[in-house]
Short mmCIF file of C-alpha atoms and ligand atoms in Angstrom, two decimals:
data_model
loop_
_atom_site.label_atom_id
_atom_site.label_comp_id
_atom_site.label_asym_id
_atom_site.label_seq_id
_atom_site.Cartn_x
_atom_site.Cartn_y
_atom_site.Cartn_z
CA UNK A 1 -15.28 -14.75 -11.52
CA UNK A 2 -18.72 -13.37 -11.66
CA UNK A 3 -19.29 -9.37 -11.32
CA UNK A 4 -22.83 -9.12 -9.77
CA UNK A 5 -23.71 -12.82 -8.61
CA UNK A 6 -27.21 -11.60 -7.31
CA UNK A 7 -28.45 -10.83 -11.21
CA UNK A 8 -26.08 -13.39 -12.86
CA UNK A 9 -26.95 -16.57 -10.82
CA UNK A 10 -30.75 -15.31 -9.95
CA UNK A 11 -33.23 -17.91 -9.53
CA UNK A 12 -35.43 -17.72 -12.81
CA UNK A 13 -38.35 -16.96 -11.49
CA UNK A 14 -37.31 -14.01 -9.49
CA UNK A 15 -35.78 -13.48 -12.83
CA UNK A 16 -39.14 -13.48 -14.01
CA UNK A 17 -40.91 -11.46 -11.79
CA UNK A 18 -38.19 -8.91 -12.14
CA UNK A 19 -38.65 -8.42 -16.08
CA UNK A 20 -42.16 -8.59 -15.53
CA UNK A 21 -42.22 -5.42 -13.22
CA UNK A 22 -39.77 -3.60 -15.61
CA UNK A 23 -41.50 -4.63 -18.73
CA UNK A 24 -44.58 -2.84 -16.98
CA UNK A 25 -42.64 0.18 -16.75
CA UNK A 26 -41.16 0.58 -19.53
CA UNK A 27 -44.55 0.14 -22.17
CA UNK A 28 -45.39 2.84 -19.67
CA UNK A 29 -42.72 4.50 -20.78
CA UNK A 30 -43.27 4.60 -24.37
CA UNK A 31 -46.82 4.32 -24.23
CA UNK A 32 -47.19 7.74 -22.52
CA UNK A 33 -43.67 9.72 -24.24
CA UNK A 34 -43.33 8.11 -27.91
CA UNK A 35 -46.32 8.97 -30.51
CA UNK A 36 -45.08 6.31 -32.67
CA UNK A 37 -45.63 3.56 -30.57
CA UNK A 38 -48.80 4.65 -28.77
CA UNK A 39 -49.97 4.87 -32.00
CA UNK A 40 -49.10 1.57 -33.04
CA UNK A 41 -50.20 0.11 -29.46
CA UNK A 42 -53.48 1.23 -30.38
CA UNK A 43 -53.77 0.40 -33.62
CA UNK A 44 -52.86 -3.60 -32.56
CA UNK A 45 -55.72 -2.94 -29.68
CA UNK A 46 -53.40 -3.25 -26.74
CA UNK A 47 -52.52 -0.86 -23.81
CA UNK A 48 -50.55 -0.45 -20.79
CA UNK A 49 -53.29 -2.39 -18.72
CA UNK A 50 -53.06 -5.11 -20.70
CA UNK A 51 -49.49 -6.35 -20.05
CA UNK A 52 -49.15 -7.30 -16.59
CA UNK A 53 -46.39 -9.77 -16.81
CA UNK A 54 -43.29 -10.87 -19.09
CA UNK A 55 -46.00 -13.54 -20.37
CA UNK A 56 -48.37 -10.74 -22.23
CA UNK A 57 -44.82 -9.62 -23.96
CA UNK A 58 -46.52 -11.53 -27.15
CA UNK A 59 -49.30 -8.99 -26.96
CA UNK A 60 -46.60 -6.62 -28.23
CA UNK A 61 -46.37 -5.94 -32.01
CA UNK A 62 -42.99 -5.68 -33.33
CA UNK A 63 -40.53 -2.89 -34.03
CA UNK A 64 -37.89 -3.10 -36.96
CA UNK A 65 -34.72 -1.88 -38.38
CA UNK A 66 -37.14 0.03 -40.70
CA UNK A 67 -38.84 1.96 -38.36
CA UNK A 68 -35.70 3.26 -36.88
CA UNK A 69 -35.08 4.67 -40.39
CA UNK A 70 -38.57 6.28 -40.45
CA UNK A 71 -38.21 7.78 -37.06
CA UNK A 72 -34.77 9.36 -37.93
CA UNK A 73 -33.32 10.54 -36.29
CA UNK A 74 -35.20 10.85 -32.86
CA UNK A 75 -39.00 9.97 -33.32
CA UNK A 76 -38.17 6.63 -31.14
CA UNK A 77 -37.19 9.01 -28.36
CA UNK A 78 -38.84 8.43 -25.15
CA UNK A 79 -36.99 10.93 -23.16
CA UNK A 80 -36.43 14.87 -23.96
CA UNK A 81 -33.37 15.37 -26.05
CA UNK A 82 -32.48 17.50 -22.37
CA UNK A 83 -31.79 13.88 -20.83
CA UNK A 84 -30.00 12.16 -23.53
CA UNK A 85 -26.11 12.58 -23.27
CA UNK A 86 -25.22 10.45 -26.18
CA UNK A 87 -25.55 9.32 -28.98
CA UNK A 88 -24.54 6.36 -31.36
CA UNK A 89 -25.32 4.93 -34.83
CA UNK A 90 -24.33 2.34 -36.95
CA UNK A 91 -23.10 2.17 -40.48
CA UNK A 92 -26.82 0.11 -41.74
CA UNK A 93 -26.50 -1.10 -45.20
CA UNK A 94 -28.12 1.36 -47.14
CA UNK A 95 -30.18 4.41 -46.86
CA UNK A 96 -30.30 6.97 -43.72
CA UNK A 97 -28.09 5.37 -40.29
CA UNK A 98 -29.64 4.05 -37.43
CA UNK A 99 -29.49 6.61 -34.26
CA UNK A 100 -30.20 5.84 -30.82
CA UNK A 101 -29.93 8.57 -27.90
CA UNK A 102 -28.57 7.54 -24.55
CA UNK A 103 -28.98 9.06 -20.84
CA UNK A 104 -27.15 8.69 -18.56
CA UNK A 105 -28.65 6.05 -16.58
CA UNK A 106 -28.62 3.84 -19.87
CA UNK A 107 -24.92 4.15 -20.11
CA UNK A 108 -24.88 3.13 -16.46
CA UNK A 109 -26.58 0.39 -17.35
CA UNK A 110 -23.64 -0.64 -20.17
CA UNK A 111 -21.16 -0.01 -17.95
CA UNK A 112 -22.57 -2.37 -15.73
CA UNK A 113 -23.42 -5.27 -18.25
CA UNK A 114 -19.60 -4.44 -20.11
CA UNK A 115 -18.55 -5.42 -16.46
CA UNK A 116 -19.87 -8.65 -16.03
CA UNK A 117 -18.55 -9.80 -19.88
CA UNK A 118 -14.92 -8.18 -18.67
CA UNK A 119 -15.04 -10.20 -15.13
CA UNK A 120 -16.22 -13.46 -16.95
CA UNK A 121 -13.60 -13.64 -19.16
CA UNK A 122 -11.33 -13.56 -16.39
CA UNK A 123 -10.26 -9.77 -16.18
CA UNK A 124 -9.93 -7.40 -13.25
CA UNK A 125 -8.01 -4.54 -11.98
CA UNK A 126 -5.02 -5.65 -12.48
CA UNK A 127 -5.38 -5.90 -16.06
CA UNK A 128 -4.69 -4.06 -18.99
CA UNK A 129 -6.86 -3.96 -21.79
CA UNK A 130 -6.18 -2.48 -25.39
CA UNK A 131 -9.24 -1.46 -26.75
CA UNK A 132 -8.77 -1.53 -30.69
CA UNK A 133 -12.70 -1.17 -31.51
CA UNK A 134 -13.23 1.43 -33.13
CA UNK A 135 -14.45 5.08 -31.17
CA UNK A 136 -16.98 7.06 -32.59
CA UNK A 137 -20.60 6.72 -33.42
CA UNK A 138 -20.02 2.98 -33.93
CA UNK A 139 -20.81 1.70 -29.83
CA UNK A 140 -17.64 -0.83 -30.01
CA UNK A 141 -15.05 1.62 -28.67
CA UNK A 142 -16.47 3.78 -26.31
CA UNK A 143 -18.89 0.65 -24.82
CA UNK A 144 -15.56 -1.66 -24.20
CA UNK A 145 -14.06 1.69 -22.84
CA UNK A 146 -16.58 2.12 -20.08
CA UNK A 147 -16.79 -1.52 -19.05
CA UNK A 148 -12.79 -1.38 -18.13
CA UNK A 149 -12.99 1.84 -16.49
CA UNK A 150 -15.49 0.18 -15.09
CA UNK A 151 -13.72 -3.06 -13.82
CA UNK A 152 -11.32 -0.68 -12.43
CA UNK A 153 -8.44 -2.16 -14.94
CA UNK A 154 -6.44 0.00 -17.03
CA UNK A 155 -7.77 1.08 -20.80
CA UNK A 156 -5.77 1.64 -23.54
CA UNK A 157 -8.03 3.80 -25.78
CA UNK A 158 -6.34 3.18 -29.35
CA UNK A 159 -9.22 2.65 -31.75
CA UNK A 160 -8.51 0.35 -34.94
CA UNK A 161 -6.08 1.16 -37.57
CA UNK A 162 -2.92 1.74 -37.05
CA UNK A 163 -1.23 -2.07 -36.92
CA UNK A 164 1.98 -1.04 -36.26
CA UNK A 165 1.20 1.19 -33.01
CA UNK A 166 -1.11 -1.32 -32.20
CA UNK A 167 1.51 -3.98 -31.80
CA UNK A 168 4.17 -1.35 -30.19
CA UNK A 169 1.25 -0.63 -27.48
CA UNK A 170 0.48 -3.92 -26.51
CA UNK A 171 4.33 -4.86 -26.61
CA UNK A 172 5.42 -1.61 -24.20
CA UNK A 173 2.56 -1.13 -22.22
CA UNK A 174 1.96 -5.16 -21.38
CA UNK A 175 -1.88 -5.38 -22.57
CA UNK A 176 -3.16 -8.58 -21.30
CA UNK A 177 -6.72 -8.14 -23.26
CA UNK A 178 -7.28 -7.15 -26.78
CA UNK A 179 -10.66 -6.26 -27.80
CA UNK A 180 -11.86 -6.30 -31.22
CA UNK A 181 -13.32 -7.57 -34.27
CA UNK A 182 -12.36 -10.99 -34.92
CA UNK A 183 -10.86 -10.29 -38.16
CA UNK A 184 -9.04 -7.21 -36.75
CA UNK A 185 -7.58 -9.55 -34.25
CA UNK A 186 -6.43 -11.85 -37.40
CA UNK A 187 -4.72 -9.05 -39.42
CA UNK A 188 -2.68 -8.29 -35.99
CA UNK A 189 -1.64 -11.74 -35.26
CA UNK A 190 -0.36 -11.50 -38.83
CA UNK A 191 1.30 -8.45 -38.44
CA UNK A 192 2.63 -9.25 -34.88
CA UNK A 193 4.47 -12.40 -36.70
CA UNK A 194 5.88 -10.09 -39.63
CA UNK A 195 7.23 -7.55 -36.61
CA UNK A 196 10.04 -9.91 -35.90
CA UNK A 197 9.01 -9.62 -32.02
CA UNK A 198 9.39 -12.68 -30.01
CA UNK A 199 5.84 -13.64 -28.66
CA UNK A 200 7.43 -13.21 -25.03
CA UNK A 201 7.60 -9.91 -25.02
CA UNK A 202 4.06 -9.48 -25.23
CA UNK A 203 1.96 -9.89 -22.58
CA UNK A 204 -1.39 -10.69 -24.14
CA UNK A 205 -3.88 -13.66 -22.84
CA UNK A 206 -7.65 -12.94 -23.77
CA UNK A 207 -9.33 -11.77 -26.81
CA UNK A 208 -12.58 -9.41 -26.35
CA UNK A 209 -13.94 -10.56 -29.88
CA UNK A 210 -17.19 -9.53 -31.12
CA UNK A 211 -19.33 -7.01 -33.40
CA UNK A 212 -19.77 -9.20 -36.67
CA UNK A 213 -20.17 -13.59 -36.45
CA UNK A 214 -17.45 -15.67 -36.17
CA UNK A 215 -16.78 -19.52 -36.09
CA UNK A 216 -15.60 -21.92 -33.67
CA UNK A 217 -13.16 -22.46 -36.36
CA UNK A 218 -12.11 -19.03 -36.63
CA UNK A 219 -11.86 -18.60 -32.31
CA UNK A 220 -9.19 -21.83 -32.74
CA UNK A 221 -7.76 -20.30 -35.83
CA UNK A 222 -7.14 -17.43 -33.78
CA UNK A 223 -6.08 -18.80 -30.38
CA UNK A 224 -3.44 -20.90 -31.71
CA UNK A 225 -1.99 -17.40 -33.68
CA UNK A 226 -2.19 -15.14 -30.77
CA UNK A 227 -1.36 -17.82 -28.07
CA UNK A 228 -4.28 -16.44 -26.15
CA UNK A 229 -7.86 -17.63 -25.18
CA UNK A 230 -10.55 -15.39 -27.11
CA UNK A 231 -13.83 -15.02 -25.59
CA UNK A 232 -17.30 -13.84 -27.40
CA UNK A 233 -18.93 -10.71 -26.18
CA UNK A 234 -22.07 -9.69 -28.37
CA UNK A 235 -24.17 -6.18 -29.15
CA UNK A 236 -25.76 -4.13 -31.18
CA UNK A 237 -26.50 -0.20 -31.81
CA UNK A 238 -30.25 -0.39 -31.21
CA UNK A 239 -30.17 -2.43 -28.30
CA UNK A 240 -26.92 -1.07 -26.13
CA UNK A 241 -23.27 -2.00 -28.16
CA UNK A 242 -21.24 -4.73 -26.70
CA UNK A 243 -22.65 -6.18 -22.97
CA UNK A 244 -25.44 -7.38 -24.42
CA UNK A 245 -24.20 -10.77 -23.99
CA UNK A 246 -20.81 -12.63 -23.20
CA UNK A 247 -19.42 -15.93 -23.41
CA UNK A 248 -18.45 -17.70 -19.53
CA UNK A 249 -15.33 -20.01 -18.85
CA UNK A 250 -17.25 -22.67 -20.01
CA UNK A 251 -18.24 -21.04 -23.25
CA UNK A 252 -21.23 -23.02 -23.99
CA UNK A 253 -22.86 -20.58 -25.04
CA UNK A 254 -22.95 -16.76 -25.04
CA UNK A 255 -25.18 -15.45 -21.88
CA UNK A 256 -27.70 -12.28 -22.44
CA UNK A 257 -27.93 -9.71 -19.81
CA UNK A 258 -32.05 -10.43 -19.43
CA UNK A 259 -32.23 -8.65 -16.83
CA UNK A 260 -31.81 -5.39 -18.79
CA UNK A 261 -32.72 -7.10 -22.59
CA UNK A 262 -35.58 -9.62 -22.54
CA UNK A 263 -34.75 -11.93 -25.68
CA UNK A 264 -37.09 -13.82 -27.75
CA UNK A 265 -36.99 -16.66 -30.87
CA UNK A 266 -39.36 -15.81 -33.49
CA UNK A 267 -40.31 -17.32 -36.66
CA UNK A 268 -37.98 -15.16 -39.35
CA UNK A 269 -40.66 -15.16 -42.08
CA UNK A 270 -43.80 -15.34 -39.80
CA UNK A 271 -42.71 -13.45 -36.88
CA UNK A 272 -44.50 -16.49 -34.02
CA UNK A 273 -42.31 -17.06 -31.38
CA UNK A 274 -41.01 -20.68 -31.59
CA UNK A 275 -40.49 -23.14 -28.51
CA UNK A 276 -37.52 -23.36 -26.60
CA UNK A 277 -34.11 -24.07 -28.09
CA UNK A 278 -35.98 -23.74 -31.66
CA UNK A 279 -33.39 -22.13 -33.92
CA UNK A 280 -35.04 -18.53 -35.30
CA UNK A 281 -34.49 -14.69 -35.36
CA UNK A 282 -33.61 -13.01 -32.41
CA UNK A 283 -35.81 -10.23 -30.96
CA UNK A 284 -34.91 -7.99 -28.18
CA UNK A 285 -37.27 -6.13 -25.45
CA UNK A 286 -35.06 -3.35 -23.55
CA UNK A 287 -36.33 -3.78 -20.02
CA UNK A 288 -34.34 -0.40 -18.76
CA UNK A 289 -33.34 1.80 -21.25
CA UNK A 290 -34.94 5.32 -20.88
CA UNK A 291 -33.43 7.34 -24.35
CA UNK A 292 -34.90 4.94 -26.60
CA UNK A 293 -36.35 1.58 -25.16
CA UNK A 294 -36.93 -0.60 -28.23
CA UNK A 295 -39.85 -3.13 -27.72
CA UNK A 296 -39.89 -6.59 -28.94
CA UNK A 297 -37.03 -5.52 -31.61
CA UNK A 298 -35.90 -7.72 -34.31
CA UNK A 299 -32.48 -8.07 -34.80
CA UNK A 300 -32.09 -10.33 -37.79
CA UNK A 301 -29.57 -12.49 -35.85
CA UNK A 302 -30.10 -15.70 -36.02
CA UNK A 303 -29.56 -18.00 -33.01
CA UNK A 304 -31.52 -19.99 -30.58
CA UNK A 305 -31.64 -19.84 -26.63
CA UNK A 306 -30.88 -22.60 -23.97
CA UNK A 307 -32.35 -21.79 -20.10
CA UNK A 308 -30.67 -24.68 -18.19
CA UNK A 309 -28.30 -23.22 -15.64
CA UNK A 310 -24.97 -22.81 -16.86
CA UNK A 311 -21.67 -24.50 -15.12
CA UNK A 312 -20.76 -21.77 -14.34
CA UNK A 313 -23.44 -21.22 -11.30
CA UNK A 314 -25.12 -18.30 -14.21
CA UNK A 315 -28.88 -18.51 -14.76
CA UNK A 316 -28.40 -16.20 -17.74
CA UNK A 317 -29.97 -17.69 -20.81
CA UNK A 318 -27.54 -19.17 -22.88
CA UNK A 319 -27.33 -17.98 -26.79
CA UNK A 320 -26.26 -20.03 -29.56
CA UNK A 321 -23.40 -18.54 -31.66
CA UNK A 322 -24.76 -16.41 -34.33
CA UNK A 323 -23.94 -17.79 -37.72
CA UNK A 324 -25.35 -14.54 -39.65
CA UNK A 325 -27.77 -12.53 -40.26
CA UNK A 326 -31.62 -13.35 -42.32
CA UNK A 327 -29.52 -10.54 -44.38
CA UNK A 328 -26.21 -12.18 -44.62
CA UNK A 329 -27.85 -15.09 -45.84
CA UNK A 330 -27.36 -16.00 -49.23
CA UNK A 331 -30.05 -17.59 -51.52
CA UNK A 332 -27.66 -19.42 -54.92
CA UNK A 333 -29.38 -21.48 -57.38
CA UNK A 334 -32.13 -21.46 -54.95
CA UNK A 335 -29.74 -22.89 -52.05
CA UNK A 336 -29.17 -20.70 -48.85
CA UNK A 337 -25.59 -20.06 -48.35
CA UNK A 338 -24.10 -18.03 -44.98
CA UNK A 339 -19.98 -16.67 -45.48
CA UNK A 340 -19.57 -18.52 -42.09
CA UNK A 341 -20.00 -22.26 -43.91
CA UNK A 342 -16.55 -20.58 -46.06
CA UNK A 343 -14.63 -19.48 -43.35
CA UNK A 344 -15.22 -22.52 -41.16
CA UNK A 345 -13.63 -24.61 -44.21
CA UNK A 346 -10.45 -22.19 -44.96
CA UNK A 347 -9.86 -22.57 -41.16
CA UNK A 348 -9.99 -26.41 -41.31
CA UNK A 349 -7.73 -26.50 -44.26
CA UNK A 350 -3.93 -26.31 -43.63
CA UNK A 351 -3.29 -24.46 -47.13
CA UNK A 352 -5.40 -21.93 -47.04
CA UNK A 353 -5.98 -18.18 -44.77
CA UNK A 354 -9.13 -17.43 -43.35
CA UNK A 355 -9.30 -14.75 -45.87
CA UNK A 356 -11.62 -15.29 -48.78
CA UNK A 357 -13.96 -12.65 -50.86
CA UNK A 358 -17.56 -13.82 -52.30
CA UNK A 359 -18.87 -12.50 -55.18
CA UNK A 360 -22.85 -13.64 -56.72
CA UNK A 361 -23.76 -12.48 -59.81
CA UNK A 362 -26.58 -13.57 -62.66
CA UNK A 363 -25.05 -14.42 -65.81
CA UNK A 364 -27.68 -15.72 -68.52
CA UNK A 365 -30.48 -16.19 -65.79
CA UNK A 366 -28.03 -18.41 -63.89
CA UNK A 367 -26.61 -17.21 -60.63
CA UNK A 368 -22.60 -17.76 -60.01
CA UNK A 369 -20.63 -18.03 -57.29
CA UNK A 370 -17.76 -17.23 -57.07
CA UNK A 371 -14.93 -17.31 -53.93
CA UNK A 372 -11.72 -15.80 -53.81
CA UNK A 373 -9.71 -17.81 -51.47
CA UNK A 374 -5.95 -17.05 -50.18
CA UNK A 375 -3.35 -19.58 -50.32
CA UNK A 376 -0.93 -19.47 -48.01
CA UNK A 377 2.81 -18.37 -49.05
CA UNK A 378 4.08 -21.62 -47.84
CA UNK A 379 1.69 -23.38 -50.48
CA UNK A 380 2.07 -20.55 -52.71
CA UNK A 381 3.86 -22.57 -56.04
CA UNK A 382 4.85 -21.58 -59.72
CA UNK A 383 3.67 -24.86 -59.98
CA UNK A 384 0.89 -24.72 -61.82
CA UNK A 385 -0.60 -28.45 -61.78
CA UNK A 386 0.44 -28.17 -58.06
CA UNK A 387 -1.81 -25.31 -57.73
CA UNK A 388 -4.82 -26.83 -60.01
CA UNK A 389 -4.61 -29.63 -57.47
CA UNK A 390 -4.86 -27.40 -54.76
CA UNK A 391 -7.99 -25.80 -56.11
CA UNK A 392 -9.52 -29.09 -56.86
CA UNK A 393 -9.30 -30.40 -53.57
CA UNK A 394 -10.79 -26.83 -51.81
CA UNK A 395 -13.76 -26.52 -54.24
CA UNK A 396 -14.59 -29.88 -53.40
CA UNK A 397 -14.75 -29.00 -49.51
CA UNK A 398 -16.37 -25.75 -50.05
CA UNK A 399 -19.40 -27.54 -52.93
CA UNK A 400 -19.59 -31.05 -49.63
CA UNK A 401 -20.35 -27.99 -46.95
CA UNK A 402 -22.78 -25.75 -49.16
CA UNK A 403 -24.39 -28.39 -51.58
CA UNK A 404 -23.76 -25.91 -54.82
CA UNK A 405 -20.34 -25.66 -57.15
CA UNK A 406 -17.93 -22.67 -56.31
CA UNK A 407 -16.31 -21.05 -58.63
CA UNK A 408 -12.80 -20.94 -56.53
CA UNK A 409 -10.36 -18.67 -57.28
CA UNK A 410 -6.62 -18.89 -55.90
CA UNK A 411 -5.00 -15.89 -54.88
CA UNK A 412 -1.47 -15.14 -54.09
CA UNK A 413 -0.50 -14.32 -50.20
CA UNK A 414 -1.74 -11.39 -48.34
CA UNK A 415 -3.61 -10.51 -51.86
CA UNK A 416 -7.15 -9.75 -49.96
CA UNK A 417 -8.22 -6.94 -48.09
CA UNK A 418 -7.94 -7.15 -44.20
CA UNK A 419 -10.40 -5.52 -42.13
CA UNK A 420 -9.71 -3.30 -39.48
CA UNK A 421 -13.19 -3.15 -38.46
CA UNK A 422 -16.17 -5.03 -39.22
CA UNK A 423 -15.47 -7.38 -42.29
CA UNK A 424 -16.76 -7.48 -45.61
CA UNK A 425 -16.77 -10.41 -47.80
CA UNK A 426 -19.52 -10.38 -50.13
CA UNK A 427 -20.90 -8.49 -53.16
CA UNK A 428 -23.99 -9.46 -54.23
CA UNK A 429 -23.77 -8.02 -57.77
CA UNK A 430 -27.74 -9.37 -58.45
CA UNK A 431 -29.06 -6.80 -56.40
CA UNK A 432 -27.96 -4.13 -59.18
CA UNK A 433 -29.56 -5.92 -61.80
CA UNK A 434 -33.46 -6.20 -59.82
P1 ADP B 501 -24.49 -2.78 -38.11
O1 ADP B 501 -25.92 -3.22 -38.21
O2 ADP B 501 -24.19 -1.54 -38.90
O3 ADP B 501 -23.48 -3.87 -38.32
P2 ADP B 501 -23.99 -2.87 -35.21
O4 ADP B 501 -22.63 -2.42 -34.90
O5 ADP B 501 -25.05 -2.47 -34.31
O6 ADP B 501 -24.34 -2.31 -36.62
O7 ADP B 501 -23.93 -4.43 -35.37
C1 ADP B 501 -24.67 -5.32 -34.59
C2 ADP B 501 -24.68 -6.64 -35.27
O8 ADP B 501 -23.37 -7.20 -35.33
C3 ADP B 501 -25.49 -7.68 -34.54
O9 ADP B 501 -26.86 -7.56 -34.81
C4 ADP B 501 -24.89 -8.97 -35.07
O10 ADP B 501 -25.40 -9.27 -36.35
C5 ADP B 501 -23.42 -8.62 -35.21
N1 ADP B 501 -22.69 -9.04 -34.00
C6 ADP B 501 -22.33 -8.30 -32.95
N2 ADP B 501 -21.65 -9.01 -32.04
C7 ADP B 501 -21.59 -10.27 -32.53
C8 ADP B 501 -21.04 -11.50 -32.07
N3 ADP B 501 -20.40 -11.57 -30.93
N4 ADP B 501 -21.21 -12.59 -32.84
C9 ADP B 501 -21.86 -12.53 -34.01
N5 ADP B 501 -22.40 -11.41 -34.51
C10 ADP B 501 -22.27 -10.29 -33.78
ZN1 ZN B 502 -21.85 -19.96 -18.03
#
């Protein structure tokens, strides 16, 4: 099912024209209302006049996670504070949050683009979706809120925490969607099996997954737990919260929204754009947004984009799964390492959870590595050559994927921390020590 087949399934070079015209507009927009980028337009020599089609979008200089920081909390305006009606931020990793303001007509916007991920994966007004992101200034809950409302299906507006209502909810009220984080969604499938109920009394089909990377691993991982077919659907704060892309029936590959967010592969170190279907980081152009229209943003994702039409009948660009972040990544003994290369493993091996905790440190100038994984009670022995065995045979799976040694430690069941939100699994104790 397709929500708005004139925008989805547009011929790409009406597509075109229609970004160029909007891109127009909106370097209008924060040429003429936000000092900070005038400023910066004219320091790079360009102006308004110069861009007269999606093509001059290179023309552009960049705008950064930083700057978002430096402008807090509403230098990046480009509307009066009068027109904004919301606002959101997310956690960042240090320092001051990242704000953005909203007006109305931008949250029209995400309703509309949280309607077409809802109606892809199947959902309608019939439907009843539990919506167990969390609500707040984080854009999960509230932007998977609107897009059902939108839909017209029914919303059950439970936030994360609370497993055992969680499971109660979906049981009694018949939720056929459950939208989440992926790991959330693993914690409940665990505690759905510990509540003893019978998986026919739930009424569950589709998972809304999305807000941190996950596998392909994982997804099975988690279908074959929850009995239920779990689809992608991919945001961020700056750029609008989840809608900014969603995965199809054919899920190959998660389409952007371009008519509203004009994405772009650059070079992560240089910042060039790189050709077509060239692996790189992400970076976003808002096309619409009147709070705070971010130009040529970079998201640190990292991803690359495929424009052949879709199966689907979709002419929406077609995203790679995102594997991490430049800032998730890694460097060990001079080897880059992503948490996803772990998780894909502990999914592909019978004995182990998908549950695992990284820790890097630098010990005598060397780094270590080391990786808490979680056996599963079924595997769980007194047996302790049994177990040495066990650990044998996973740090040799982990060291083939990642090319360096892991220091694996086996830990008893349930022993690691689930996530009811976003999910952290690594401390990078080295970047005390700089
Ligand atoms: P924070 O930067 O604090 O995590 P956000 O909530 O804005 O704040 O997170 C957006 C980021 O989450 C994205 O840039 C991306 O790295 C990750 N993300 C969101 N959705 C997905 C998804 N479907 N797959 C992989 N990563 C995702
Ligand atoms: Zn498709």
């Amino acid at each position: 099912m397709i929500w708005n087949e004139t925008v989805e399934c547009m011929d790409r070079q009406r597509l075109r024209d229609l970004q160029s015209v909007r891109l127009k507009r909106v370097v209008e927009r924060v040429y003429h209302n936000c000092e900070p980028y005038r400023k910066r337009m004219q320091e790079a020599g360009v102006s308004p006049s110069d861009i007269n089609g999606i093509e001059d979008i290179h023309k552009l200089p960049f705008t950064s996670k930083q700057d978002l920081r430096d402008y807090y909390p509403y230098g990046l305006l480009s509307s009066p504070l009068s027109e904004i009606v919301r606002i959101h931020a997310s956690s960042g990793t240090t320092g001051k949050p990242i704000v953005v303001g909203l007006t109305r007509n931008d949250l029209s916007v995400w309703s509309e683009v949280g309607a077409r991920c809802l109606t892809a994966f199947g959902l309608g007004k019939n439907d009843t979706v539990q919506v167990a992101y969390g609500y707040g200034l984080f854009t999960g809950g509230l932007g998977a809120h609107a897009a059902v409302e939108n839909i017209g299906g029914t919303v059950i507006p439970i936030s994360s925490g609370n497993t055992q209502k969680q499971i109660m909810m979906m049981r009694d009220l018949g939720a056929k969607a459950l939208a989440c984080t992926p790991s959330y969604a693993m914690y409940l499938a665990e505690a759905m099996e510990a509540s003893g109920y019978p998986r026919e009394d739930f009424q569950l089909r589709v998972g809304v997954f999305g807000a941190e990377p996950w596998t392909e691993e994982m997804r099975r991982t988690i279908e074959a737990k929850l009995n239920i077919k779990a689809y992608d659907i991919y945001g961020l704060t700056e750029i609008m919260g989840p809608g900014v892309g969603y995965e199809c029936e054919c899920q190959h590959g998660t389409h952007l929204n371009e008519d509203h967010f004009f994405p772009e592969i650059v070079d992560p170190d240089t910042g060039e754009p790189l050709p077509e279907g060239s692996h790189g980081e992400l970076v976003f152009t808002t096309l619409t947004k009147e709070g705070m229209p971010l130009i040529r943003f970079r998201t640190h994702d990292l991803t690359a984009l495929h424009y052949e039409k879709c199966a689907c009948g979709r002419t929406l660009v077609r995203m790679d799964k995102i594997m991490g972040r430049c800032d998730d990544m890694l460097i060990v003994r001079g080897v880059n390492v992503f948490p996803s290369q772990i998780e894909s493993v502990l999914c592909e091996a019978e004995e182990f959870e998908p549950h695992f905790f990284i820790t890097v440190d630098r010990v005598n100038n060397t780094d270590t590595f080391e990786v808490k994984v979680e056996v599963k009670p079924e595997y769980y022995k007194d047996d302790m050559k049994g177990m040495l065995e066990l650990k044998k045979s996973i740090t040799h799976k982990i060291q083939n994927v990642i090319g360096i040694m892991p220091d694996v430690k086996l830990v008893e069941p349930r022993s690691i921390e689930r996530s009811e939100g976003k999910v952290k699994r690594v401390l990078d104790k080295r970047v005390f020590k700089n």
